[in-house]
Coordinates of C-alpha atoms in Angstrom, one line a residue:
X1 CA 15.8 -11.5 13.7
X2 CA 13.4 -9.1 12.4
X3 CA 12.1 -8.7 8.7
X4 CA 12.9 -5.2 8.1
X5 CA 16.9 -4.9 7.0
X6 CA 18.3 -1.5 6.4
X7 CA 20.7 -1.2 3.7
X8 CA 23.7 0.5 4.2
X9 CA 23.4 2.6 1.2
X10 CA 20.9 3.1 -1.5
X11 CA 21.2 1.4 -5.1
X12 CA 23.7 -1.1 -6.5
X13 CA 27.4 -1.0 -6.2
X14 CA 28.6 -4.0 -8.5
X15 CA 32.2 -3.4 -6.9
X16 CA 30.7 -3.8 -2.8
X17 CA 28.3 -6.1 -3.6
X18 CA 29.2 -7.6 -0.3
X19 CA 29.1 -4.7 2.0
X20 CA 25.1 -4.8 0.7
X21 CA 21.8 -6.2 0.4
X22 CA 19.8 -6.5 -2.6
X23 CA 16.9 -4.6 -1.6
X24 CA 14.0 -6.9 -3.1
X25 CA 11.9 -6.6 -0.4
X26 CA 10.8 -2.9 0.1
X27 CA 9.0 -0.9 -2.1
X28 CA 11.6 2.5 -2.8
X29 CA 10.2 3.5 -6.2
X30 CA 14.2 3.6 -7.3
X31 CA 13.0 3.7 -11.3
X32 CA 11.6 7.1 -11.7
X33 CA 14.0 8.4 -9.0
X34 CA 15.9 9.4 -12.2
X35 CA 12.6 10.8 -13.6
X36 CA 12.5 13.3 -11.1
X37 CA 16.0 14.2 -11.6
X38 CA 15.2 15.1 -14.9
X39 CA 13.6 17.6 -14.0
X40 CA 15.2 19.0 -10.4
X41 CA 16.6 22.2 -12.7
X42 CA 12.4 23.1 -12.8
X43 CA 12.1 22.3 -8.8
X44 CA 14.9 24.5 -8.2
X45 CA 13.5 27.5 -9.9
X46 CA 13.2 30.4 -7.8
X47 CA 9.3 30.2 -7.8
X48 CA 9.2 27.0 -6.7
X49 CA 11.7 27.4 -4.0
X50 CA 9.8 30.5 -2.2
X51 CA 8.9 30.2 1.0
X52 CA 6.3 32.7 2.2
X53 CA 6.8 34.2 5.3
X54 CA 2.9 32.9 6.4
X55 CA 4.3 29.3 6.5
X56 CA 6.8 29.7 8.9
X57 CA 4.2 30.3 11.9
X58 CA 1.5 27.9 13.4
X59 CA -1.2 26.9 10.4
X60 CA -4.1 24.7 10.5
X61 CA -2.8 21.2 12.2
X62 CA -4.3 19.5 9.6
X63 CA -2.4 21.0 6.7
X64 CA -2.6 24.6 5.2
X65 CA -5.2 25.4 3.4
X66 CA -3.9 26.2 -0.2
X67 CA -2.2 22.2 0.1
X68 CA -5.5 20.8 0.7
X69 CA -7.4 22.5 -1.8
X70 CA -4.5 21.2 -4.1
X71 CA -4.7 17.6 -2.7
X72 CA -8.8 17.9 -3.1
X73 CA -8.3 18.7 -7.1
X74 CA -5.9 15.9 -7.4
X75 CA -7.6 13.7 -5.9
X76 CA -10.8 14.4 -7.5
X77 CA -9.2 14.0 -11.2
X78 CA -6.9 10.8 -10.6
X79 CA -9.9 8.8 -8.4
X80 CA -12.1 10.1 -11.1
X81 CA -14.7 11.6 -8.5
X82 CA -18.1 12.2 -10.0
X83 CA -18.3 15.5 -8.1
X84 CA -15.3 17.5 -6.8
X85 CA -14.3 16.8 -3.6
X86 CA -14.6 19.1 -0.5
X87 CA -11.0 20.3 0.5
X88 CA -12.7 20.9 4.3
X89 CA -12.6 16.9 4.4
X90 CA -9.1 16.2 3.3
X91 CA -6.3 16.3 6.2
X92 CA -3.0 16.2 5.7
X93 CA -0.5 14.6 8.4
X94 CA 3.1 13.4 8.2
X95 CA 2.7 10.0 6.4
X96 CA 0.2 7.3 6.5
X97 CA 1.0 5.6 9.4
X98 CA 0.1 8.9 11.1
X99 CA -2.9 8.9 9.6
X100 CA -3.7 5.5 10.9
X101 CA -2.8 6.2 14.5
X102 CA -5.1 9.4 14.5
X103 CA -8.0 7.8 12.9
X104 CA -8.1 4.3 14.7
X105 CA -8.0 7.0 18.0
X106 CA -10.9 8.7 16.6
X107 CA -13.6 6.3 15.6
X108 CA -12.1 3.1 17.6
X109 CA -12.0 2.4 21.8
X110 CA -9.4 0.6 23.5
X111 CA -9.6 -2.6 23.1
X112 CA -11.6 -2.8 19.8
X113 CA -11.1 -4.7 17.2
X114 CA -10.4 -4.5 13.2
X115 CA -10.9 -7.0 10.6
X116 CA -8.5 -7.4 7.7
X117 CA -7.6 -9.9 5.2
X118 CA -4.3 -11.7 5.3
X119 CA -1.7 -11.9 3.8
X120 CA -1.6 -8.1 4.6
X121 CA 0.9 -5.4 5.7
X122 CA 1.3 -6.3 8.8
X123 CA 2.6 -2.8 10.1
X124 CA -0.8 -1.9 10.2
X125 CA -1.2 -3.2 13.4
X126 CA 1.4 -1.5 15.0
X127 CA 0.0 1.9 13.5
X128 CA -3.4 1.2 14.6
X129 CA -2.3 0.0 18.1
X130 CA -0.4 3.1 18.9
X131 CA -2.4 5.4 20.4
X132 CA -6.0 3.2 20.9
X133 CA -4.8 -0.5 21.4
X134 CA -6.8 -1.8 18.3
X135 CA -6.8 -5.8 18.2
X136 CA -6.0 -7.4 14.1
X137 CA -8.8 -10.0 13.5
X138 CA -7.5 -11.8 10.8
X139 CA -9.3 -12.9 7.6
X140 CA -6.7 -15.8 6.4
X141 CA -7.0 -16.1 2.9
X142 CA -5.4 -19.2 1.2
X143 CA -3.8 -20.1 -1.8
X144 CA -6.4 -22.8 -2.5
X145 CA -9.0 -22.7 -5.7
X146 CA -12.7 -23.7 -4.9
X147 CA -16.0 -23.2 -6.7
X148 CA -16.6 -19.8 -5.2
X149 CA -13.8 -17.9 -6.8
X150 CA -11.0 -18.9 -9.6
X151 CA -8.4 -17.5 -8.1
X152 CA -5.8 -18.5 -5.1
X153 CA -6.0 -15.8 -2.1
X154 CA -9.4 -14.4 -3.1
X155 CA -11.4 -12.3 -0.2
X156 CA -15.1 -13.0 -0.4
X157 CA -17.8 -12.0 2.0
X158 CA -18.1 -15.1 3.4
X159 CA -14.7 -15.1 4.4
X160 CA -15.5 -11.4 6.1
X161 CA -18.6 -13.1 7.7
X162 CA -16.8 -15.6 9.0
X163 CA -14.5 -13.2 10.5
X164 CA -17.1 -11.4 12.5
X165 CA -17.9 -14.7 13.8
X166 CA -14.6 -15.5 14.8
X167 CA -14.2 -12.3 16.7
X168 CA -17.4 -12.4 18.5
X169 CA -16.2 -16.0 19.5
X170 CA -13.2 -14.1 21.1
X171 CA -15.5 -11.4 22.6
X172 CA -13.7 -8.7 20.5
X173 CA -16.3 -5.8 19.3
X174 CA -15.2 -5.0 16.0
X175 CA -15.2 -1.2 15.2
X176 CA -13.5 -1.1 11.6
X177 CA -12.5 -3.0 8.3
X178 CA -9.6 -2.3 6.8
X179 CA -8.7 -2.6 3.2
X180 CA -5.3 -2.1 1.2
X181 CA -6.2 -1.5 -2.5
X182 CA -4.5 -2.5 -4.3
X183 CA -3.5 -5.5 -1.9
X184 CA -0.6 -5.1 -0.2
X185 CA 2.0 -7.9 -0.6
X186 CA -0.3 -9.8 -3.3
X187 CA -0.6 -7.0 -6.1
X188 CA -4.9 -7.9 -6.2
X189 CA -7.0 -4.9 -7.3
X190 CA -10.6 -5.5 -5.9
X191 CA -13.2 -5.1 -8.8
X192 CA -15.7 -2.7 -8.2
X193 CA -18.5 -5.2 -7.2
X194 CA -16.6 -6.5 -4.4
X195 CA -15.8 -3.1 -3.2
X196 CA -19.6 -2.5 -3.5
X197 CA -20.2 -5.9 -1.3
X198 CA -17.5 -5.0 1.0
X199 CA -18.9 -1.7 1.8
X200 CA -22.1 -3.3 2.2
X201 CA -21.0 -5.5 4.4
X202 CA -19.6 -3.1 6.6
X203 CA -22.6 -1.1 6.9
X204 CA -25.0 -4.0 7.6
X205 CA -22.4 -4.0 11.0
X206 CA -22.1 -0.6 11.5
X207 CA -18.2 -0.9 10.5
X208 CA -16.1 2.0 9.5
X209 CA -14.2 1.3 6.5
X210 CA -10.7 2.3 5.7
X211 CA -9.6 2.1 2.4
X212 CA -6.1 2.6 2.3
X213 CA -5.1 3.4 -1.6
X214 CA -1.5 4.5 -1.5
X215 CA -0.4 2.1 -4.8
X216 CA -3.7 3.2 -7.0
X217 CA -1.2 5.3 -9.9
X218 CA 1.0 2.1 -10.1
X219 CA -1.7 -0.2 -11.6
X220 CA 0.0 -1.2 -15.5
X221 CA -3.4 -1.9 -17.0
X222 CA -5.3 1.3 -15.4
X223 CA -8.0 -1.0 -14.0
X224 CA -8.6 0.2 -10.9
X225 CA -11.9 1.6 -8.8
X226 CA -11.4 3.9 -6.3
X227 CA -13.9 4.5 -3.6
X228 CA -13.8 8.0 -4.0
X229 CA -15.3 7.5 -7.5
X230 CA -18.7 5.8 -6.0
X231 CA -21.5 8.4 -6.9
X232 CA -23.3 6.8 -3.3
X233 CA -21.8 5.2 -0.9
X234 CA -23.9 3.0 1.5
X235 CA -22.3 4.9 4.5
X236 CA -20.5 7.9 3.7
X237 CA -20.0 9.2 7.1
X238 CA -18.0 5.4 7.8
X239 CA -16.2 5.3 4.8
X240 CA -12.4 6.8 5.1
X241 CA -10.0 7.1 2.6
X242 CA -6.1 7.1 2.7
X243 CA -3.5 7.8 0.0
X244 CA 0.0 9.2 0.3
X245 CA 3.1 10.8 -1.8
X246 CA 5.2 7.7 -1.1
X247 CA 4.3 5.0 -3.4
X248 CA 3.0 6.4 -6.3
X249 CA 5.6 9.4 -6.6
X250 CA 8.9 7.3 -4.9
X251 CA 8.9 9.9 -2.5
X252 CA 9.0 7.3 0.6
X253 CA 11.1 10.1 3.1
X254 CA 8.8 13.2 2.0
X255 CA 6.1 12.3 4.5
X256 CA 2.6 13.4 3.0
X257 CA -0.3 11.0 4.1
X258 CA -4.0 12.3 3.6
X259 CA -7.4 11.3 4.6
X260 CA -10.6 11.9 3.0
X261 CA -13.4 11.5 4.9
X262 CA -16.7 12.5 4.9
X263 CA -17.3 12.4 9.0
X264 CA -17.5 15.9 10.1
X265 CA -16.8 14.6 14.0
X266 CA -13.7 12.8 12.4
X267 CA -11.9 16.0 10.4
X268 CA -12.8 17.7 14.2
X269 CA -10.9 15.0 15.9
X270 CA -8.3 14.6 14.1
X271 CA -7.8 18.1 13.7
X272 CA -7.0 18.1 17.6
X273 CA -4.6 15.0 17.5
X274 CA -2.6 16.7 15.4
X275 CA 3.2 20.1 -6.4
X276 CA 3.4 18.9 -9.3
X277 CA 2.2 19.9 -13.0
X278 CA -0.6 17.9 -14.0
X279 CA 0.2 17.7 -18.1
X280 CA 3.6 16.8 -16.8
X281 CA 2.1 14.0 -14.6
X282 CA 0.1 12.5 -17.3
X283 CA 2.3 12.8 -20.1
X284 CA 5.9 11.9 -18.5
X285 CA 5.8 10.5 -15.2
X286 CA 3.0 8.0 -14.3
X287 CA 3.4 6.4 -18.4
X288 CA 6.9 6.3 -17.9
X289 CA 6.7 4.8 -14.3
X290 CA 4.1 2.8 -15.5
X291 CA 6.7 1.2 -18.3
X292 CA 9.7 1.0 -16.2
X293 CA 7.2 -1.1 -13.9
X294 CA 6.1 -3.3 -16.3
X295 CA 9.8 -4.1 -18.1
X296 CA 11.1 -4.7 -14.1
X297 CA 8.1 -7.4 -13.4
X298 CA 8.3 -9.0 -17.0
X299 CA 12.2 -9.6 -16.3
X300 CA 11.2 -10.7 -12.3
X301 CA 8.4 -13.0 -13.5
X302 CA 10.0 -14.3 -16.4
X303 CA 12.9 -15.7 -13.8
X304 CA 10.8 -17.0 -11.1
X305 CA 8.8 -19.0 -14.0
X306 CA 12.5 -20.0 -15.4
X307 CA 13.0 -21.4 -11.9
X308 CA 9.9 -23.1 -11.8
X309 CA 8.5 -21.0 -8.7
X310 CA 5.1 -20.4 -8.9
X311 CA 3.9 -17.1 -8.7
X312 CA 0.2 -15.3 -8.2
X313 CA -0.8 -13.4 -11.1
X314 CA -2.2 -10.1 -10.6
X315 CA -2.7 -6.9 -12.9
X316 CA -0.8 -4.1 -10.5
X317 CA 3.3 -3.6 -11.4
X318 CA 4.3 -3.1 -7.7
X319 CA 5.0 -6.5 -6.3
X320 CA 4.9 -10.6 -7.0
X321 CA 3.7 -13.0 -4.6
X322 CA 5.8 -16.0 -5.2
X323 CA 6.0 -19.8 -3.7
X324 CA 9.1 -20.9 -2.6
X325 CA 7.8 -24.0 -0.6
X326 CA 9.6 -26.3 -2.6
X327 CA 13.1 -24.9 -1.2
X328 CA 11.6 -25.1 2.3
X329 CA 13.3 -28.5 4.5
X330 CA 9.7 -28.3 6.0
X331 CA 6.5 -27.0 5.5
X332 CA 7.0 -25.2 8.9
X333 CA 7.2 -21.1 9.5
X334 CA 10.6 -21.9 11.1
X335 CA 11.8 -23.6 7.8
X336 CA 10.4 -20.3 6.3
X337 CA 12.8 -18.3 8.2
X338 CA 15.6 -20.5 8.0
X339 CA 15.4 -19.8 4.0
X340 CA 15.1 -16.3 4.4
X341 CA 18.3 -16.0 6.6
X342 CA 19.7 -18.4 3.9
X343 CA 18.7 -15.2 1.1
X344 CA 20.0 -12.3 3.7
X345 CA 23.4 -14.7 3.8
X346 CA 23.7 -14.1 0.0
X347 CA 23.0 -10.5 0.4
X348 CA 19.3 -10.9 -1.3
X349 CA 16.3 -9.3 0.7
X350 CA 13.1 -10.7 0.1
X351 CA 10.0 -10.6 2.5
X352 CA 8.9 -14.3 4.0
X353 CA 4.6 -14.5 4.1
X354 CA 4.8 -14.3 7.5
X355 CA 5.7 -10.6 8.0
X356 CA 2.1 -10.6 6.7
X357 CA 0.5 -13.3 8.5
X358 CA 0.4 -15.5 5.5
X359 CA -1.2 -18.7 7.0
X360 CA 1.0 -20.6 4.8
X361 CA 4.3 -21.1 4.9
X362 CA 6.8 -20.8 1.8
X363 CA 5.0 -17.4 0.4
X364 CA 7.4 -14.4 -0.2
X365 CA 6.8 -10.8 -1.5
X366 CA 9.0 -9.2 -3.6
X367 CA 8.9 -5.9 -5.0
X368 CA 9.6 -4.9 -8.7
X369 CA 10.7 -1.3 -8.0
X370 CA 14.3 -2.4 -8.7
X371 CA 16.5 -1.3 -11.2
X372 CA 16.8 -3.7 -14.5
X373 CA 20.2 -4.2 -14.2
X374 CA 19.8 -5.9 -10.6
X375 CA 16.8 -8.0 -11.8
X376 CA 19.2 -9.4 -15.5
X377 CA 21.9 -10.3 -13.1
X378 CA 20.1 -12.4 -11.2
X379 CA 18.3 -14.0 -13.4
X380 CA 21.1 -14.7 -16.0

């Protein structure tokens, strides 16, 4: 039985509770849905529904021009860039994952290898496997405390060092690291020194790294680094960014991925493989999803601690990383799954730890991007 469940329809129908799921398990940003609403009588004004003739032929394959200038001003404001960013080194493809396949093509062989930490979205390997055959070289993090860092799940370079050595052992040449920041399913946002170290790390190698930064508006305490907002990089021309419409804006079905990257041979490459008001933005929709974020993850927390399941504390409002162990008949991956049929039975959908190649078992993720009145009736 596979992890990903499709609900039958969106939202939650107290009356057909039984017909469906309890979506806790996939992030749909569901709480400013409304938000956009609000304003859909502005989005359907006749100047923002015009559609110039020019669009309807072929354009640049890596998105028109006008959107990436757009998306090169954005980006240059929210990842607080020190200089503005060069709209000839953003590309625009249809979602993330298409960015993934198309740059894994470009800068990686078949048959190479890319490190990553885990627990970590696991899709990833799918994406990057699709067109160049990339192999996942795990970094297992672990939810034990020792003198080297404070806190459960923590990446350090030794951990990274330890996965080039692993790899070599396999005689897999590593081509690429890969980060989610902030971490997807543990909600960690890496502080700007170990960014720095990581970078630094890959260079000493001769890595590419990909940052992939699709959650960075949906951090509650606004303590987050970008890589983009590095005055110097220790190699720019291996250094790849990724951030998409999805996450931040709930727009999960309006595919919009884009890459910034510095590589000239990499905007070549991948361009042969393939709007909203900012006062509005700053003033209405990020504080507001910001709030709804943070009343949906005091109410999710606040039950799990009520249960006693101990969760990992991290500053980002997008998901909790819980242990459930204690509910598990055996500290086994198969009692894992037998207590995540056990949730689907009761029509709740959360994701087990080893959809991310959590190394132990009894870790779920679930996402707070659920309405209030789902998360109070569970937990009264």
């Amino acid at each position: 039985m596979g992890y990903y469940v499709r609900r039958q329809k969106p939202g939650f129908d107290k009356d057909s509770s039984a017909k469906n799921l309890d979506i806790f398990g996939v992030y749909e940003l569901v709480l400013t849905w409304r938000i956009i609403m609000s304003v859909r009588d502005m989005l359907m004004r006749p100047d923002m529904t015009y559609l110039e003739p020019a669009l309807l032929g072929y354009n640049n394959f890596v998105g028109i021009k006008s959107l990436r200038e757009e998306a090169a001003r954005f980006l240059t404001d929210y990842c607080h860039s020190p200089v503005p960013l060069n709209p000839n080194n953003v590309i625009i493809l249809n979602g993330c994952c298409s960015v993934l396949c198309a740059l894994s093509a470009v800068i990686c062989d078949p048959g190479d290898g890319f490190l990553t930490p885990t627990p970590y979205y696991s899709r990833i390997a799918l994406y990057t496997g699709a067109y160049s055959g990339l192999q996942p070289v795990y970094v297992h993090l672990n939810s034990q405390v020792t003198e080297d860092h404070s806190l459960p799940f923590s990446l350090t370079i030794q951990k990274l060092e330890e996965g080039m050595e692993k790899a070599k052992q396999q005689g897999i040449r590593v081509k690429a690291l890969i980060l989610i920041n902030p971490q997807n399913p543990l909600g960690e946002v890496y502080s700007p020194r170990l960014l720095k170290e990581c970078l630094e790390f890959a260079s000493r190698y001769s890595l590419h790294v990909i940052l992939d930064e699709i959650y960075m508006l949906s951090v509650l305490d606004n303590d987050f680094t970008s890589v983009l907002s590095f005055r110097a990089l220790p190699d720019p021309k291996r250094t790849h960014f990724i951030w998409g419409l999805s996450k931040d804006f709930g727009m999960n079905g309006l595919r919009v991925g884009v890459l910034y990257t510095e590589n000239k041979h990499v905007v070549h490459s991948m361009s042969r493989l393939a709007t909203f008001h900012q006062y509005w933005l700053d003033n209405v929709f990020f504080p507001t999803n910001k709030e709804l974020l943070r009343e949906s993850q005091t109410i999710l927390v606040t039950g799990l601690e009520e249960l006693g399941i101990p969760i990992l504390h991290r500053a980002t409002g997008i998901y909790v990383w819980a242990d459930f162990s204690k509910f598990l008949t055996s500290q086994t991956f198969e009692a894992e799954m037998d207590l995540w049929k056990r949730f689907i039975a009761e029509k709740l959908y959360i994701t087990p730890g080893k959809a991310f190649e959590c190394g132990e078992p009894g870790w779920f993720r679930l996402t707070t991007s659920v309405p209030n009145d789902i998360l109070q009736l569970y937990k009264d």
